[in-house]
CSV table of C-alpha atoms and ligand atoms in Angstrom, one decimal:
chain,number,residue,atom,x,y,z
A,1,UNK,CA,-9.0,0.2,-14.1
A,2,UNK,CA,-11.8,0.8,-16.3
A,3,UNK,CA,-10.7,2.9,-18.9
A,4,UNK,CA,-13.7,2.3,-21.3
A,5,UNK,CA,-16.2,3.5,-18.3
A,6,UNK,CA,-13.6,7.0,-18.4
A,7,UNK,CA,-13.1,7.4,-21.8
A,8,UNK,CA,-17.6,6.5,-22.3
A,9,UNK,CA,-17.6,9.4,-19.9
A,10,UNK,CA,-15.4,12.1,-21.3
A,11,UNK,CA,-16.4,14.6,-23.6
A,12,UNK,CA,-15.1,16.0,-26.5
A,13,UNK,CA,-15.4,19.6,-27.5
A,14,UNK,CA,-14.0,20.5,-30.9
A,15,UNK,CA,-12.7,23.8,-31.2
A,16,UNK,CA,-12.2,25.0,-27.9
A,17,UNK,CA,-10.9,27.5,-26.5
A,18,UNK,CA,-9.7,28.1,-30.2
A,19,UNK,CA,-10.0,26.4,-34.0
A,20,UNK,CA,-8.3,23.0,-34.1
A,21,UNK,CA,-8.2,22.4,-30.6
A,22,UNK,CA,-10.1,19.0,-29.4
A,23,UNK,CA,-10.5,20.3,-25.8
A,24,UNK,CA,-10.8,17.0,-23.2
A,25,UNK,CA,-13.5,18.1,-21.4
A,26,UNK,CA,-12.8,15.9,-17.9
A,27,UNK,CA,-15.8,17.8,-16.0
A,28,UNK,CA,-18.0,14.9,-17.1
A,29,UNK,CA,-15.9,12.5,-15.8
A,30,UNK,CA,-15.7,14.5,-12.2
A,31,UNK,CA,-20.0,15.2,-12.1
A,32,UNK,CA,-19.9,11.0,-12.2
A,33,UNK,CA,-19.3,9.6,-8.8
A,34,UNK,CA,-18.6,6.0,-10.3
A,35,UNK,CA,-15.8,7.8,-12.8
A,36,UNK,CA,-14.2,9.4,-9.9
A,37,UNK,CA,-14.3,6.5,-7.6
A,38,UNK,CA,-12.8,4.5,-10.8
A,39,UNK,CA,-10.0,7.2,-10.9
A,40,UNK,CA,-9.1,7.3,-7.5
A,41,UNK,CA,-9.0,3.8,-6.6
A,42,UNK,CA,-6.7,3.5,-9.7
A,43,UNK,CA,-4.3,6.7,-8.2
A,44,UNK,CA,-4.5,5.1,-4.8
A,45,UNK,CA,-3.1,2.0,-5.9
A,46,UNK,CA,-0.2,3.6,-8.2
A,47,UNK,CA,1.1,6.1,-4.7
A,48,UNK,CA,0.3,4.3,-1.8
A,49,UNK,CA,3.2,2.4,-1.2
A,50,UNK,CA,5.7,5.9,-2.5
A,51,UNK,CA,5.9,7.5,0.6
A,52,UNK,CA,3.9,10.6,-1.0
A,53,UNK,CA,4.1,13.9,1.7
A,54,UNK,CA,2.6,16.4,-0.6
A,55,UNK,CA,0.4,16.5,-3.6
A,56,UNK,CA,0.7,19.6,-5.8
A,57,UNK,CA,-2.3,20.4,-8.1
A,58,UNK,CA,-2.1,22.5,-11.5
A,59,UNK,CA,-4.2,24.9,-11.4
A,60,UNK,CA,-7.3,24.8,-11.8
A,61,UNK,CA,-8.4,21.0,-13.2
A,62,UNK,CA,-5.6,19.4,-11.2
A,63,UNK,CA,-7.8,20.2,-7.9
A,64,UNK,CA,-9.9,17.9,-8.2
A,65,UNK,CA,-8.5,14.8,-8.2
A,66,UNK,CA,-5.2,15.7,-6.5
A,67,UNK,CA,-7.2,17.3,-3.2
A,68,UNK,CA,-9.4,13.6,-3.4
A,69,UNK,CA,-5.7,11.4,-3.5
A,70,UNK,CA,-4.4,13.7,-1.1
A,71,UNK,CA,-6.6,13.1,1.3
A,72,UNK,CA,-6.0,9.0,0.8
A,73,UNK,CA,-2.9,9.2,0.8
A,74,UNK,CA,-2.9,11.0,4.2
A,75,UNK,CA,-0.6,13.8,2.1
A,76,UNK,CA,-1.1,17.6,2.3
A,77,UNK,CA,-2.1,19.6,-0.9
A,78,UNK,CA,-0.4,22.4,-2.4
A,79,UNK,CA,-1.9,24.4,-5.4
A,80,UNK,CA,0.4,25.3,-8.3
A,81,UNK,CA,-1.9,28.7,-9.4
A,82,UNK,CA,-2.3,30.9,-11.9
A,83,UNK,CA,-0.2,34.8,-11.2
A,84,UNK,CA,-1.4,37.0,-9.0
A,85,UNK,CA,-3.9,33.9,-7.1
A,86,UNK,CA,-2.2,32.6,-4.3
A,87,UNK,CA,-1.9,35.5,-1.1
A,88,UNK,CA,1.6,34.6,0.4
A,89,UNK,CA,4.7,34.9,-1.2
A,90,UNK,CA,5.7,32.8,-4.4
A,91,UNK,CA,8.2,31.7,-6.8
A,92,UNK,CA,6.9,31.4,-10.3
A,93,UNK,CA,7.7,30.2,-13.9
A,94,UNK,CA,6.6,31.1,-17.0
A,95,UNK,CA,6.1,28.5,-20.2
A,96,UNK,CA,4.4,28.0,-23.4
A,97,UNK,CA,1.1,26.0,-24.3
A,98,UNK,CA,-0.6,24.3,-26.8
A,99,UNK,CA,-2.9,27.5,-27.2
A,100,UNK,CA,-0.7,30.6,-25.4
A,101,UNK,CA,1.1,31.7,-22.8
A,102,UNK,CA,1.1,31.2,-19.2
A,103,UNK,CA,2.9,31.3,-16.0
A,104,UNK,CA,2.0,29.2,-12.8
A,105,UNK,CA,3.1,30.2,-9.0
A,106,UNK,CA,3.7,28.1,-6.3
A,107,UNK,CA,3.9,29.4,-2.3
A,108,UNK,CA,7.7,29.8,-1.4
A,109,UNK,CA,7.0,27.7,1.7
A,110,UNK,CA,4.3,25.3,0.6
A,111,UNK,CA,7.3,22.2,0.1
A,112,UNK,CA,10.1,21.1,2.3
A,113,UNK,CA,13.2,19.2,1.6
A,114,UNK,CA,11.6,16.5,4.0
A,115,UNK,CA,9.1,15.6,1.2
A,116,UNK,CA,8.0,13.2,-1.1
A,117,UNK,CA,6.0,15.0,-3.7
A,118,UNK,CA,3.4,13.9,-6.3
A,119,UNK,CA,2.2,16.3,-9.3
A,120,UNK,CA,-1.3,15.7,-11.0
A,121,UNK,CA,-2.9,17.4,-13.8
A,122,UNK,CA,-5.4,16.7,-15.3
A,123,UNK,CA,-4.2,16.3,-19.1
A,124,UNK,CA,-0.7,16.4,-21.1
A,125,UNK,CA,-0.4,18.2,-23.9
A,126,UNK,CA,2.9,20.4,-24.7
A,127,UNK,CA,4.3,19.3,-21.2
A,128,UNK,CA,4.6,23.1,-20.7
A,129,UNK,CA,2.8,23.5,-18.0
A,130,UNK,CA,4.1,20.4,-16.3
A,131,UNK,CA,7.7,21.3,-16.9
A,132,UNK,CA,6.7,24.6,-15.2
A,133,UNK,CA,5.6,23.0,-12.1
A,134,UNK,CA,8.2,20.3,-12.0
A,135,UNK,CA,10.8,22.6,-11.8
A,136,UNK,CA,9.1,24.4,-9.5
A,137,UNK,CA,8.9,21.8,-7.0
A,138,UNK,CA,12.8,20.9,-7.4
A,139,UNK,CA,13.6,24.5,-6.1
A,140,UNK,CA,12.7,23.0,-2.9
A,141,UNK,CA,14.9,20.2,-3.5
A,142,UNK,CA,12.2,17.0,-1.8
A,143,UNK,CA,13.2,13.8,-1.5
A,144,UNK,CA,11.7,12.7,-4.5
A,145,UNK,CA,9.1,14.2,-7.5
A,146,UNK,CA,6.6,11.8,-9.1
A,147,UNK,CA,4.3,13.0,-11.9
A,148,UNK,CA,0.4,11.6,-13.0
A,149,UNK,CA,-1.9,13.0,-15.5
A,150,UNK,CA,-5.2,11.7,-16.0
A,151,UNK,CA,-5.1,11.8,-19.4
A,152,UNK,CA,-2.0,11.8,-22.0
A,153,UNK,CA,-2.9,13.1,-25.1
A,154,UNK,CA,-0.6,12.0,-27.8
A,155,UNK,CA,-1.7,13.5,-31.1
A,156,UNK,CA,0.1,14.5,-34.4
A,157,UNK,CA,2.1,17.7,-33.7
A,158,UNK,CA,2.0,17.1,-29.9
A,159,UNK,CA,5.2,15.8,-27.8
A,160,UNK,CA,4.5,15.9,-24.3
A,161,UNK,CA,6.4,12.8,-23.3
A,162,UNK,CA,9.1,13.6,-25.3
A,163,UNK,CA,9.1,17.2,-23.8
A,164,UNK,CA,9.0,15.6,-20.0
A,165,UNK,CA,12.1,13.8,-20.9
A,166,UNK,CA,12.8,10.3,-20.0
A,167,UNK,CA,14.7,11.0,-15.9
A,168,UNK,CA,10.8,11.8,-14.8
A,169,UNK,CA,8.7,9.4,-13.2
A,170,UNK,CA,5.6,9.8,-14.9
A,171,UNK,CA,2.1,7.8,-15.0
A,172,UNK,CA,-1.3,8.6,-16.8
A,173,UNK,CA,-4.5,7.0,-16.2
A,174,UNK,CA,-5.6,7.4,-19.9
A,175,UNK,CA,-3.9,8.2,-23.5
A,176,UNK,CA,-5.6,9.5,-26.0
A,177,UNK,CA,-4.8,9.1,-30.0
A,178,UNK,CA,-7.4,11.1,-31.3
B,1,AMP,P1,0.4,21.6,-21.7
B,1,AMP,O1,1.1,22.6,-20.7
B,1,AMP,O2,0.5,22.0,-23.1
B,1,AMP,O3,0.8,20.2,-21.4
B,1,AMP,O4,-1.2,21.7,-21.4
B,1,AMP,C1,-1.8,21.1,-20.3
B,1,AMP,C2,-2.7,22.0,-19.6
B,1,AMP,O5,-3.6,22.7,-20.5
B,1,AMP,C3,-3.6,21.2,-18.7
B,1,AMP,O6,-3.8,21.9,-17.5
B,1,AMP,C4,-4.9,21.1,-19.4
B,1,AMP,O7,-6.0,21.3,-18.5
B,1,AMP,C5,-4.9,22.2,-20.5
B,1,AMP,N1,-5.1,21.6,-21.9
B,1,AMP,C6,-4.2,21.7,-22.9
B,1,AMP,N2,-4.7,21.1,-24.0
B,1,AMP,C7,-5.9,20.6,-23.7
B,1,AMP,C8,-6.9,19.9,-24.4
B,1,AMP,N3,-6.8,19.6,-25.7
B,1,AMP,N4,-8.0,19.5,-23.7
B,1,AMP,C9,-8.2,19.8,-22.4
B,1,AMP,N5,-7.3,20.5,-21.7
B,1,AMP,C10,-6.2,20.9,-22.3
């Protein structure tokens, strides 16, 4: 993979959402047709040969990219949402961030016990929000879970791989020091 075309490509905003954030901005990675096509070719070739059923994308960044593998993969989508979003009934879970609060919903009927699942976000920070949706998904009990993030951030005073703990099968397409 091409990881110095990605990382050319993403932008850093300091200081959002708050002070002392360094917000990875991967919008200017999806607006680039040759980034994406770098980033899926690269997911392609990590799940094609897993058996993946179901991708589940966090909302709202994890969209993007999980609806394009999905549809390689020959794999539904199922959207991990924000309270309140998604119409039918849910399960939900709440969890801490690296700036707040949150809680993420999936449908109650979105995964069998039949399926192979994928989660993709877009970046790892705390591993809240990932933790969230990973237990999520083994409510339903699948066959097995598999996790991808395209970008790992692994700054001072941030331990998402340690947070994800070392039983989960995860992969990133990028880390990021700084
Ligand atoms: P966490 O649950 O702390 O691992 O945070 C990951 C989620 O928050 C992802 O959905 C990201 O989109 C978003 N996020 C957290 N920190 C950042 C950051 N520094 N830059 C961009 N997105 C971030």
């Amino acid at each position: 993979m091409n990881e110095k075309l990605l990382l050319e490509n993403l932008r850093n905003i300091p200081d959002f959402p708050k002070p002392g954030i360094q917000f990875k901005d991967v919008s200017t990675l999806f607006k680039n047709p040759a980034c994406n096509e770098e980033m899926l070719n690269e997911l392609v070739r990590l799940y094609q040969d897993k058996g993946i059923t179901k991708v589940v994308g966090i909302e709202s960044r994890g969209f993007i990219m999980g609806a394009m593998l999905a549809a390689k993969l020959g794999a539904g989508f199922v959207l991990c949402r924000k309270p309140g979003k998604l119409p039918g009934t849910t399960i939900k879970a709440s969890y801490a961030k690296e700036y707040g609060l949150d809680s993420i919903e999936i449908h109650s009927d979105a995964i069998t016990s039949d399926d192979v699942v994928l989660i993709h976000d877009d970046l790892l920070a705390t591993g809240g929000s990932m933790n969230a949706a990973y237990d999520l998904v083994q409510l339903f009990h699948p066959k097995d879970v598999f996790i991808n993030f395209i970008i790992e951030l692994r700054i001072e005073g941030l331990k998402g791989r340690e947070a994800l703990g070392e039983d989960k099968k995860v992969t990133s397409l990028l880390t990021i020091t700084e």
